[in-house]
CSV table of C-alpha atoms in Angstrom, one decimal:
chain,number,residue,atom,x,y,z
P,2,MET,CA,69.2,-99.8,-39.8
P,3,PRO,CA,71.3,-97.7,-37.5
P,4,PHE,CA,70.3,-94.3,-36.3
P,5,PHE,CA,72.3,-91.1,-36.3
P,6,GLY,CA,72.2,-87.7,-34.6
P,7,SER,CA,70.2,-86.9,-31.5
P,8,GLY,CA,68.2,-89.9,-30.3
P,9,ARG,CA,66.8,-88.8,-27.0
P,10,ALA,CA,63.2,-89.4,-28.0
P,11,LEU,CA,64.1,-92.9,-29.1
P,12,LEU,CA,65.9,-93.6,-25.8
P,13,VAL,CA,62.8,-92.4,-23.9
P,14,VAL,CA,60.5,-94.7,-25.8
P,15,SER,CA,63.0,-97.6,-25.5
P,16,ALA,CA,63.0,-97.2,-21.7
P,17,VAL,CA,59.2,-96.9,-21.5
P,18,SER,CA,58.7,-100.0,-23.7
P,19,LEU,CA,61.1,-102.0,-21.5
P,20,PHE,CA,59.0,-101.2,-18.5
P,21,GLY,CA,55.9,-102.3,-20.3
P,22,LEU,CA,57.5,-105.5,-21.4
P,23,CYS,CA,58.7,-106.4,-17.9
P,24,TYR,CA,55.7,-105.6,-15.8
P,25,ALA,CA,52.6,-106.3,-17.9
P,26,ALA,CA,51.6,-108.5,-20.8
P,27,ALA,CA,49.1,-105.8,-22.0
P,28,PRO,CA,49.0,-102.7,-19.8
P,29,ALA,CA,46.0,-101.4,-21.6
P,30,LEU,CA,43.7,-104.0,-20.1
P,31,GLY,CA,41.8,-103.7,-16.8
P,32,ALA,CA,39.2,-105.4,-14.6
P,33,ASP,CA,36.2,-104.9,-12.2
P,34,VAL,CA,36.3,-104.5,-8.4
P,35,GLU,CA,33.4,-106.9,-7.7
P,36,ASN,CA,34.6,-109.4,-10.2
P,37,PRO,CA,38.3,-109.6,-11.4
P,38,THR,CA,37.4,-108.5,-14.9
P,39,ASN,CA,36.9,-104.7,-14.3
P,40,ALA,CA,38.2,-101.8,-12.3
P,41,SER,CA,36.9,-98.4,-11.4
P,42,SER,CA,38.1,-95.0,-9.9
P,43,ARG,CA,35.9,-95.5,-6.8
P,44,THR,CA,36.8,-96.6,-3.3
P,45,ASP,CA,34.8,-99.2,-1.2
P,46,SER,CA,32.6,-96.3,-0.1
P,47,GLY,CA,31.7,-95.5,-3.7
P,48,ALA,CA,33.4,-92.1,-3.7
P,49,THR,CA,35.4,-91.1,-6.8
P,50,VAL,CA,39.1,-90.5,-6.0
P,51,PRO,CA,40.5,-87.3,-7.5
P,52,GLY,CA,43.5,-87.9,-9.8
P,53,VAL,CA,42.8,-91.7,-9.9
P,54,GLN,CA,41.8,-93.4,-13.1
P,55,SER,CA,41.1,-96.9,-11.8
P,56,VAL,CA,41.1,-98.8,-8.6
P,57,PHE,CA,42.0,-102.5,-8.5
P,58,ASP,CA,40.7,-104.2,-5.3
P,59,CYS,CA,43.2,-107.0,-5.2
P,60,ARG,CA,41.3,-108.7,-2.3
P,61,ALA,CA,38.7,-109.8,-5.0
P,62,LEU,CA,41.3,-112.3,-6.3
P,63,ASN,CA,40.9,-114.4,-3.2
P,64,ASP,CA,37.4,-115.4,-4.1
P,65,ALA,CA,37.6,-115.0,-7.9
P,66,PRO,CA,36.2,-117.8,-10.1
P,67,SER,CA,38.8,-119.8,-11.9
P,68,ALA,CA,39.8,-118.7,-15.4
P,69,HIS,CA,39.0,-121.1,-18.2
P,70,THR,CA,39.0,-119.4,-21.6
P,71,PRO,CA,42.1,-117.8,-23.2
P,72,VAL,CA,40.5,-114.3,-22.8
P,73,GLN,CA,39.8,-115.0,-19.1
P,74,TRP,CA,43.4,-115.9,-18.5
P,75,PHE,CA,44.6,-112.9,-20.4
P,76,GLU,CA,42.5,-110.6,-18.2
P,77,ARG,CA,43.7,-112.5,-15.1
P,78,SER,CA,47.3,-111.7,-16.1
P,79,ILE,CA,46.5,-107.9,-16.0
P,80,TRP,CA,45.2,-108.3,-12.5
P,81,ALA,CA,48.4,-110.2,-11.6
P,82,ALA,CA,50.5,-107.4,-13.1
P,83,HIS,CA,49.0,-104.9,-10.6
P,84,CYS,CA,48.2,-107.0,-7.5
P,85,TYR,CA,51.3,-109.1,-6.8
P,86,VAL,CA,54.6,-108.1,-5.0
P,87,TYR,CA,57.7,-109.9,-6.0
P,88,GLU,CA,61.4,-109.8,-7.0
P,89,ALA,CA,62.7,-111.5,-10.1
P,90,ARG,CA,65.6,-111.9,-12.5
P,91,ALA,CA,65.0,-111.9,-16.2
P,92,VAL,CA,66.6,-111.8,-19.6
P,93,ARG,CA,65.6,-109.9,-22.7
P,94,ILE,CA,66.7,-111.3,-26.0
P,95,SER,CA,66.5,-109.3,-29.3
P,96,GLY,CA,68.4,-110.7,-32.2
P,97,PRO,CA,72.0,-111.1,-31.1
P,98,ASN,CA,71.5,-108.9,-28.1
P,99,VAL,CA,70.9,-110.3,-24.6
P,100,VAL,CA,70.3,-108.1,-21.6
P,101,SER,CA,70.0,-109.4,-18.0
P,102,LEU,CA,67.6,-107.6,-15.7
P,103,SER,CA,66.8,-107.4,-12.0
P,104,LEU,CA,63.1,-106.6,-11.2
P,105,SER,CA,61.6,-105.4,-7.9
P,106,ARG,CA,57.9,-104.7,-7.5
P,107,ASP,CA,56.3,-103.3,-4.4
P,108,ILE,CA,52.9,-101.7,-3.4
P,109,ARG,CA,52.7,-99.2,-0.6
P,110,ASP,CA,49.5,-97.5,0.5
P,111,GLY,CA,47.9,-98.5,-2.8
P,112,VAL,CA,50.7,-97.1,-5.0
P,113,GLU,CA,52.7,-99.4,-7.2
P,114,ARG,CA,56.4,-99.0,-7.3
P,115,ASP,CA,58.5,-100.8,-10.0
P,116,ARG,CA,62.2,-100.8,-10.1
P,117,LEU,CA,64.2,-102.3,-13.0
P,118,HIS,CA,68.0,-102.6,-12.9
P,119,ILE,CA,70.0,-103.5,-16.0
P,120,LEU,CA,72.8,-105.9,-14.9
P,121,ASP,CA,74.9,-105.8,-18.1
P,122,GLY,CA,77.2,-102.9,-19.1
P,123,PRO,CA,77.0,-99.5,-17.3
P,124,SER,CA,74.9,-99.6,-14.2
P,125,ARG,CA,71.4,-98.3,-15.1
P,126,SER,CA,68.1,-98.3,-13.1
P,127,LEU,CA,64.6,-97.3,-14.0
P,128,VAL,CA,61.9,-96.5,-11.5
P,129,ARG,CA,58.2,-96.1,-12.1
P,130,GLU,CA,55.5,-95.2,-9.5
P,131,GLY,CA,51.7,-95.2,-9.9
P,132,GLY,CA,51.2,-97.9,-12.4
P,133,THR,CA,50.0,-97.5,-16.0
P,134,ALA,CA,46.8,-96.0,-17.4
P,135,ARG,CA,44.1,-98.3,-18.8
P,136,PHE,CA,43.0,-98.3,-22.5
P,137,GLN,CA,40.3,-95.9,-23.6
P,138,LEU,CA,38.2,-96.7,-26.7
P,139,SER,CA,37.8,-92.9,-27.5
P,140,GLU,CA,39.1,-89.5,-26.4
P,141,SER,CA,35.7,-88.1,-25.8
P,142,GLY,CA,32.2,-89.2,-24.7
P,143,ASP,CA,31.4,-92.3,-22.6
P,144,ALA,CA,34.1,-94.3,-24.3
P,145,ALA,CA,36.7,-92.0,-23.0
P,146,ALA,CA,36.5,-93.7,-19.6
P,147,PRO,CA,38.6,-96.8,-19.1
P,148,ALA,CA,37.2,-99.6,-21.3
P,149,SER,CA,35.0,-102.2,-19.7
P,150,PRO,CA,36.3,-105.8,-20.0
P,151,GLU,CA,33.4,-106.7,-22.3
P,152,ALA,CA,34.1,-103.7,-24.6
P,153,LEU,CA,37.8,-104.3,-24.5
P,154,ALA,CA,37.5,-108.0,-25.2
P,155,ALA,CA,35.2,-107.2,-28.2
P,156,HIS,CA,37.7,-104.7,-29.4
P,157,LEU,CA,40.7,-107.0,-29.2
P,158,GLY,CA,38.7,-109.9,-30.6
P,159,LYS,CA,38.5,-108.0,-33.9
P,160,LEU,CA,42.3,-107.6,-34.0
P,161,TYR,CA,43.7,-110.9,-32.5
P,162,ARG,CA,42.8,-114.5,-32.2
P,163,PHE,CA,43.3,-116.0,-28.7
P,164,GLN,CA,44.1,-119.7,-28.2
P,165,PHE,CA,45.7,-122.0,-25.7
P,166,ASP,CA,49.0,-123.6,-26.8
P,167,GLY,CA,49.8,-126.2,-24.0
P,168,GLN,CA,51.8,-126.0,-20.8
P,169,GLU,CA,55.5,-125.6,-20.0
P,170,ARG,CA,57.8,-125.0,-17.0
P,171,ILE,CA,59.2,-121.5,-16.8
P,172,ALA,CA,61.4,-120.3,-13.8
P,173,ASN,CA,60.5,-123.5,-12.0
P,174,ARG,CA,56.7,-122.7,-12.2
P,175,THR,CA,54.0,-124.3,-14.3
P,176,ALA,CA,52.9,-121.9,-17.1
P,177,LEU,CA,50.0,-121.9,-19.6
P,178,ARG,CA,51.0,-121.0,-23.1
P,179,LEU,CA,48.7,-118.4,-24.7
P,180,LEU,CA,49.0,-117.6,-28.4
P,181,MET,CA,47.7,-114.3,-29.8
P,182,ARG,CA,47.6,-114.3,-33.6
P,183,PRO,CA,46.9,-111.0,-35.4
P,184,ALA,CA,43.8,-110.9,-37.7
P,185,ASP,CA,45.6,-108.7,-40.3
P,186,ASP,CA,49.2,-107.9,-41.5
P,187,MET,CA,49.4,-104.6,-39.7
P,188,ARG,CA,50.6,-105.8,-36.3
P,189,TYR,CA,52.7,-108.6,-34.8
P,190,GLY,CA,51.6,-111.6,-32.8
P,191,TYR,CA,52.4,-112.6,-29.2
P,192,HIS,CA,53.2,-115.8,-27.4
P,193,LEU,CA,52.6,-115.5,-23.6
P,194,TRP,CA,53.5,-118.0,-20.8
P,195,LEU,CA,51.2,-117.2,-17.8
P,196,ASP,CA,51.9,-118.5,-14.3
P,197,GLN,CA,49.2,-121.1,-13.6
P,198,ALA,CA,49.0,-120.1,-9.9
P,199,THR,CA,48.9,-116.3,-10.2
P,200,GLY,CA,48.5,-115.3,-13.9
P,201,LEU,CA,51.8,-113.4,-13.9
P,202,VAL,CA,53.6,-113.3,-17.3
P,203,LEU,CA,56.6,-115.5,-17.0
P,204,LYS,CA,57.7,-115.3,-20.6
P,205,ARG,CA,56.6,-113.2,-23.6
P,206,VAL,CA,57.7,-113.6,-27.2
P,207,LEU,CA,56.9,-111.1,-30.0
P,208,LEU,CA,56.3,-112.9,-33.3
P,209,ASP,CA,56.8,-111.5,-36.8
P,210,GLU,CA,54.4,-112.0,-39.8
P,211,GLN,CA,55.8,-115.5,-40.3
P,212,GLY,CA,55.5,-116.4,-36.6
P,213,ARG,CA,59.3,-116.1,-36.0
P,214,PRO,CA,60.5,-114.7,-32.7
P,215,LEU,CA,61.5,-111.0,-32.9
P,216,GLU,CA,62.1,-110.5,-29.1
P,217,THR,CA,61.9,-112.7,-26.0
P,218,TYR,CA,61.5,-111.6,-22.4
P,219,GLN,CA,61.6,-114.4,-19.8
P,220,LEU,CA,61.9,-114.6,-16.1
P,221,VAL,CA,64.6,-117.0,-14.9
P,222,GLU,CA,64.1,-116.6,-11.2
P,223,LEU,CA,61.0,-115.5,-9.2
P,224,THR,CA,60.5,-115.1,-5.5
P,225,PRO,CA,57.1,-116.4,-4.3
P,226,PRO,CA,54.6,-113.7,-5.4
P,227,GLU,CA,52.6,-112.2,-2.5
P,228,LEU,CA,49.0,-110.9,-3.2
P,229,TYR,CA,48.5,-107.3,-2.0
P,230,ASP,CA,45.8,-107.1,0.6
P,231,GLY,CA,44.1,-103.9,-0.4
P,232,GLU,CA,43.3,-101.5,-3.3
P,233,VAL,CA,45.8,-100.5,-6.0
P,234,ARG,CA,45.1,-97.0,-7.5
P,235,LEU,CA,46.2,-96.1,-11.0
P,236,ARG,CA,46.9,-92.4,-11.6
P,237,GLN,CA,44.8,-90.4,-14.0
P,238,PRO,CA,46.7,-89.6,-17.2
P,239,VAL,CA,47.8,-86.0,-17.5
P,240,SER,CA,46.2,-84.2,-20.5
P,241,SER,CA,47.5,-81.2,-22.3
P,242,ALA,CA,46.7,-79.0,-25.3
P,243,GLU,CA,46.1,-80.8,-28.6
P,244,PRO,CA,49.3,-81.3,-30.6
P,245,SER,CA,49.3,-79.4,-33.8
P,246,TRP,CA,50.5,-82.4,-35.8
P,247,LYS,CA,48.3,-85.6,-36.0
P,248,PRO,CA,48.1,-88.6,-38.4
P,249,SER,CA,45.2,-88.8,-40.8
P,250,TRP,CA,45.6,-92.6,-40.9
P,251,LEU,CA,46.1,-95.3,-38.3
P,252,PRO,CA,46.0,-99.1,-38.5
P,253,PRO,CA,42.5,-100.5,-37.7
P,254,GLY,CA,41.8,-100.5,-34.0
P,255,PHE,CA,44.3,-97.9,-32.9
P,256,VAL,CA,42.8,-95.1,-30.8
P,257,ALA,CA,44.4,-91.9,-29.5
P,258,GLN,CA,45.1,-92.1,-25.8
P,259,PRO,CA,45.4,-89.2,-23.2
P,260,LEU,CA,47.9,-86.6,-24.3
P,261,MET,CA,51.2,-85.8,-22.8
P,262,SER,CA,53.5,-82.8,-23.4
P,263,MET,CA,57.2,-83.1,-22.5
P,264,VAL,CA,60.1,-80.7,-22.4
P,265,GLY,CA,63.3,-81.9,-23.8
P,266,VAL,CA,66.6,-81.9,-22.0
P,267,GLU,CA,67.6,-78.6,-23.6
P,268,GLY,CA,64.2,-77.0,-22.7
P,269,VAL,CA,62.9,-77.4,-26.2
P,270,SER,CA,59.1,-78.1,-26.3
P,271,ARG,CA,58.4,-81.6,-27.6
P,272,GLN,CA,54.9,-82.8,-28.5
P,273,HIS,CA,54.1,-86.4,-27.6
P,274,ARG,CA,51.1,-88.4,-28.4
P,275,PHE,CA,50.5,-92.1,-28.3
P,276,TYR,CA,47.9,-94.5,-29.8
P,277,SER,CA,47.0,-98.0,-28.8
P,278,ASP,CA,44.9,-100.9,-30.1
P,279,GLY,CA,44.6,-102.1,-26.5
P,280,LEU,CA,47.7,-104.2,-26.6
P,281,VAL,CA,50.5,-102.4,-28.5
P,282,THR,CA,51.2,-98.7,-28.8
P,283,ILE,CA,52.4,-96.2,-31.4
P,284,SER,CA,54.3,-93.2,-29.9
P,285,LEU,CA,54.5,-90.0,-31.9
P,286,PHE,CA,57.1,-87.3,-31.1
P,287,VAL,CA,57.3,-83.9,-32.9
P,288,GLU,CA,60.0,-81.3,-32.0
P,289,PRO,CA,62.2,-78.8,-33.8
P,290,VAL,CA,65.1,-80.4,-35.6
P,291,PRO,CA,68.1,-80.2,-33.2
P,292,GLU,CA,71.1,-78.0,-34.2
P,293,ASP,CA,73.1,-81.2,-34.9
P,294,GLY,CA,70.7,-82.1,-37.7
P,295,GLY,CA,68.7,-84.6,-35.6
P,296,LEU,CA,67.9,-88.2,-36.7
P,297,ARG,CA,68.4,-89.2,-40.3
P,298,PRO,CA,65.0,-89.5,-42.1
P,299,GLY,CA,64.0,-93.1,-42.8
P,300,VAL,CA,63.6,-96.2,-40.7
P,301,HIS,CA,65.7,-97.0,-37.6
P,302,GLN,CA,65.6,-100.2,-35.6
P,303,LEU,CA,65.5,-100.3,-31.7
P,304,GLY,CA,65.5,-104.0,-30.9
P,305,ALA,CA,62.1,-105.3,-31.8
P,306,SER,CA,60.8,-101.8,-32.3
P,307,TYR,CA,61.1,-99.5,-35.3
P,308,ALA,CA,61.2,-95.8,-35.6
P,309,ALA,CA,60.0,-93.9,-38.7
P,310,VAL,CA,61.6,-90.4,-38.9
P,311,LYS,CA,60.6,-87.5,-41.1
P,312,HIS,CA,61.5,-83.8,-41.3
P,313,LEU,CA,58.6,-81.5,-42.0
P,314,GLU,CA,58.0,-77.8,-42.4
P,315,GLU,CA,55.9,-75.8,-39.9
P,316,GLY,CA,56.0,-72.2,-41.1
P,317,ASP,CA,59.6,-71.2,-41.1
P,318,ALA,CA,60.6,-74.0,-38.7
P,319,GLN,CA,61.7,-77.5,-39.6
P,320,MET,CA,60.2,-80.2,-37.4
P,321,GLN,CA,61.4,-83.7,-36.6
P,322,VAL,CA,58.8,-86.4,-36.5
P,323,VAL,CA,59.5,-89.7,-34.8
P,324,VAL,CA,56.9,-92.6,-34.9
P,325,VAL,CA,57.9,-95.6,-32.8
P,326,GLY,CA,56.3,-98.9,-32.1
P,327,GLU,CA,56.6,-102.7,-32.1
P,328,LEU,CA,54.9,-102.9,-35.5
P,329,PRO,CA,56.0,-103.7,-39.1
P,330,PRO,CA,58.1,-100.7,-40.2
P,331,GLU,CA,56.0,-100.0,-43.3
P,332,ILE,CA,53.1,-99.3,-41.0
P,333,LEU,CA,55.0,-96.7,-39.0
P,334,VAL,CA,56.2,-95.1,-42.2
P,335,ARG,CA,52.6,-94.8,-43.4
P,336,VAL,CA,51.5,-93.2,-40.1
P,337,ALA,CA,54.4,-90.7,-40.4
P,338,ASP,CA,53.5,-90.0,-44.1
P,339,SER,CA,49.9,-89.2,-43.1
P,340,LEU,CA,50.8,-86.5,-40.6
P,341,GLU,CA,48.8,-83.3,-41.1
P,342,TYR,CA,49.2,-79.9,-39.5
P,343,SER,CA,46.2,-78.5,-37.7
P,344,ARG,CA,46.3,-74.7,-37.3
P,345,LYS,CA,43.1,-74.8,-35.2
P,346,ALA,CA,44.6,-77.2,-32.7
P,347,SER,CA,47.8,-75.1,-32.7
P,348,ARG,CA,45.8,-72.0,-31.8
P,349,ASN,CA,43.4,-73.2,-29.2
P,350,GLY,CA,44.1,-76.8,-28.2
P,351,LEU,CA,40.7,-78.1,-29.3
P,352,SER,CA,40.5,-81.8,-29.9
P,353,GLN,CA,40.1,-82.9,-33.5
P,354,ASP,CA,39.9,-86.6,-33.6
P,355,SER,CA,41.2,-88.3,-36.8
P,356,SER,CA,38.4,-90.4,-38.3
P,357,SER,CA,40.3,-91.9,-41.2
P,358,ARG,CA,40.7,-95.6,-40.8
P,359,GLN,CA,41.5,-97.6,-44.0
P,360,ASP,CA,41.2,-101.3,-44.1
P,361,ALA,CA,43.8,-102.1,-46.8
P,362,LEU,CA,47.5,-101.7,-46.3
P,363,GLU,CA,49.1,-99.7,-49.2
P,364,GLY,CA,52.6,-100.8,-50.2
P,365,ARG,CA,55.3,-98.3,-49.2
P,366,SER,CA,59.1,-98.5,-49.1
P,367,SER,CA,61.2,-96.6,-46.5
P,368,SER,CA,64.2,-94.5,-47.3
């Protein structure tokens, strides 16, 4: 399923997903300062930090109780993704494509700095500072705060089944295998290999509906990880006006996350919104159709991700809609087909949460 025309939005999402793949098993999860299962936006003195969504006190890992259950190990992997400094080499395998990567992770003054360098083909590097935001169960009310570990575990427990799957040696380190099976046919499963000493993700495999590998990410070399002796602060997501386009249907468990508004390379306004079930995300882009005709409507493949593209009318303007995610393509098509234009949101930016959640998947074919 090749794609044609302007693909800047797809390239942006591809880069973002690569960062998420390499630096966290599930960036939506978080943990507590007193006990490595939660995190807050407060310092040791109890003061709220402006512009900070969560604070991970990595020193808590020194006295943390041992993880025993699959969910406890999963939560520990999120702490590890934020609290360890290391360098690594890795490979990403998607179908016939193999990409070699160099990873560097540092923490300075409580701010995470990740650098990813692609070793194959043209020299390319990606840099991210400030970490990733934590999952929110709702856009408004008490649930709009970062989800507590109990609430998040209960949420994910309705969508995935966690179980141990033995041990294996990865990158010369002992790893625990963790299998996450989806509870429905609207999302993929995951196989994680977690470092027994730190909880870092050493290998991650995305599994299709039949349990076959769609994409593999694996460390092949890792310097001894060093635990950061201090607090790591995650930046507060930047919110903006409510997009005028929004889906009336999402797969069960997916919740709108803080909004972002981007300006394209040519200065064209692009609306961006993303939704998450706490583990995987759906990115939605809406922008005027480029002069070159934009992307061909239909389904396009980006490694293990798919993009559903539609052209819609907004008054006299023709808009291009791109829905991207590591989900079955028919799910993304259904989300794109459910988009509705909100004149009220367009006028004043008021939030209008979509409440439609259907349990049964309707059959659809992509063009």
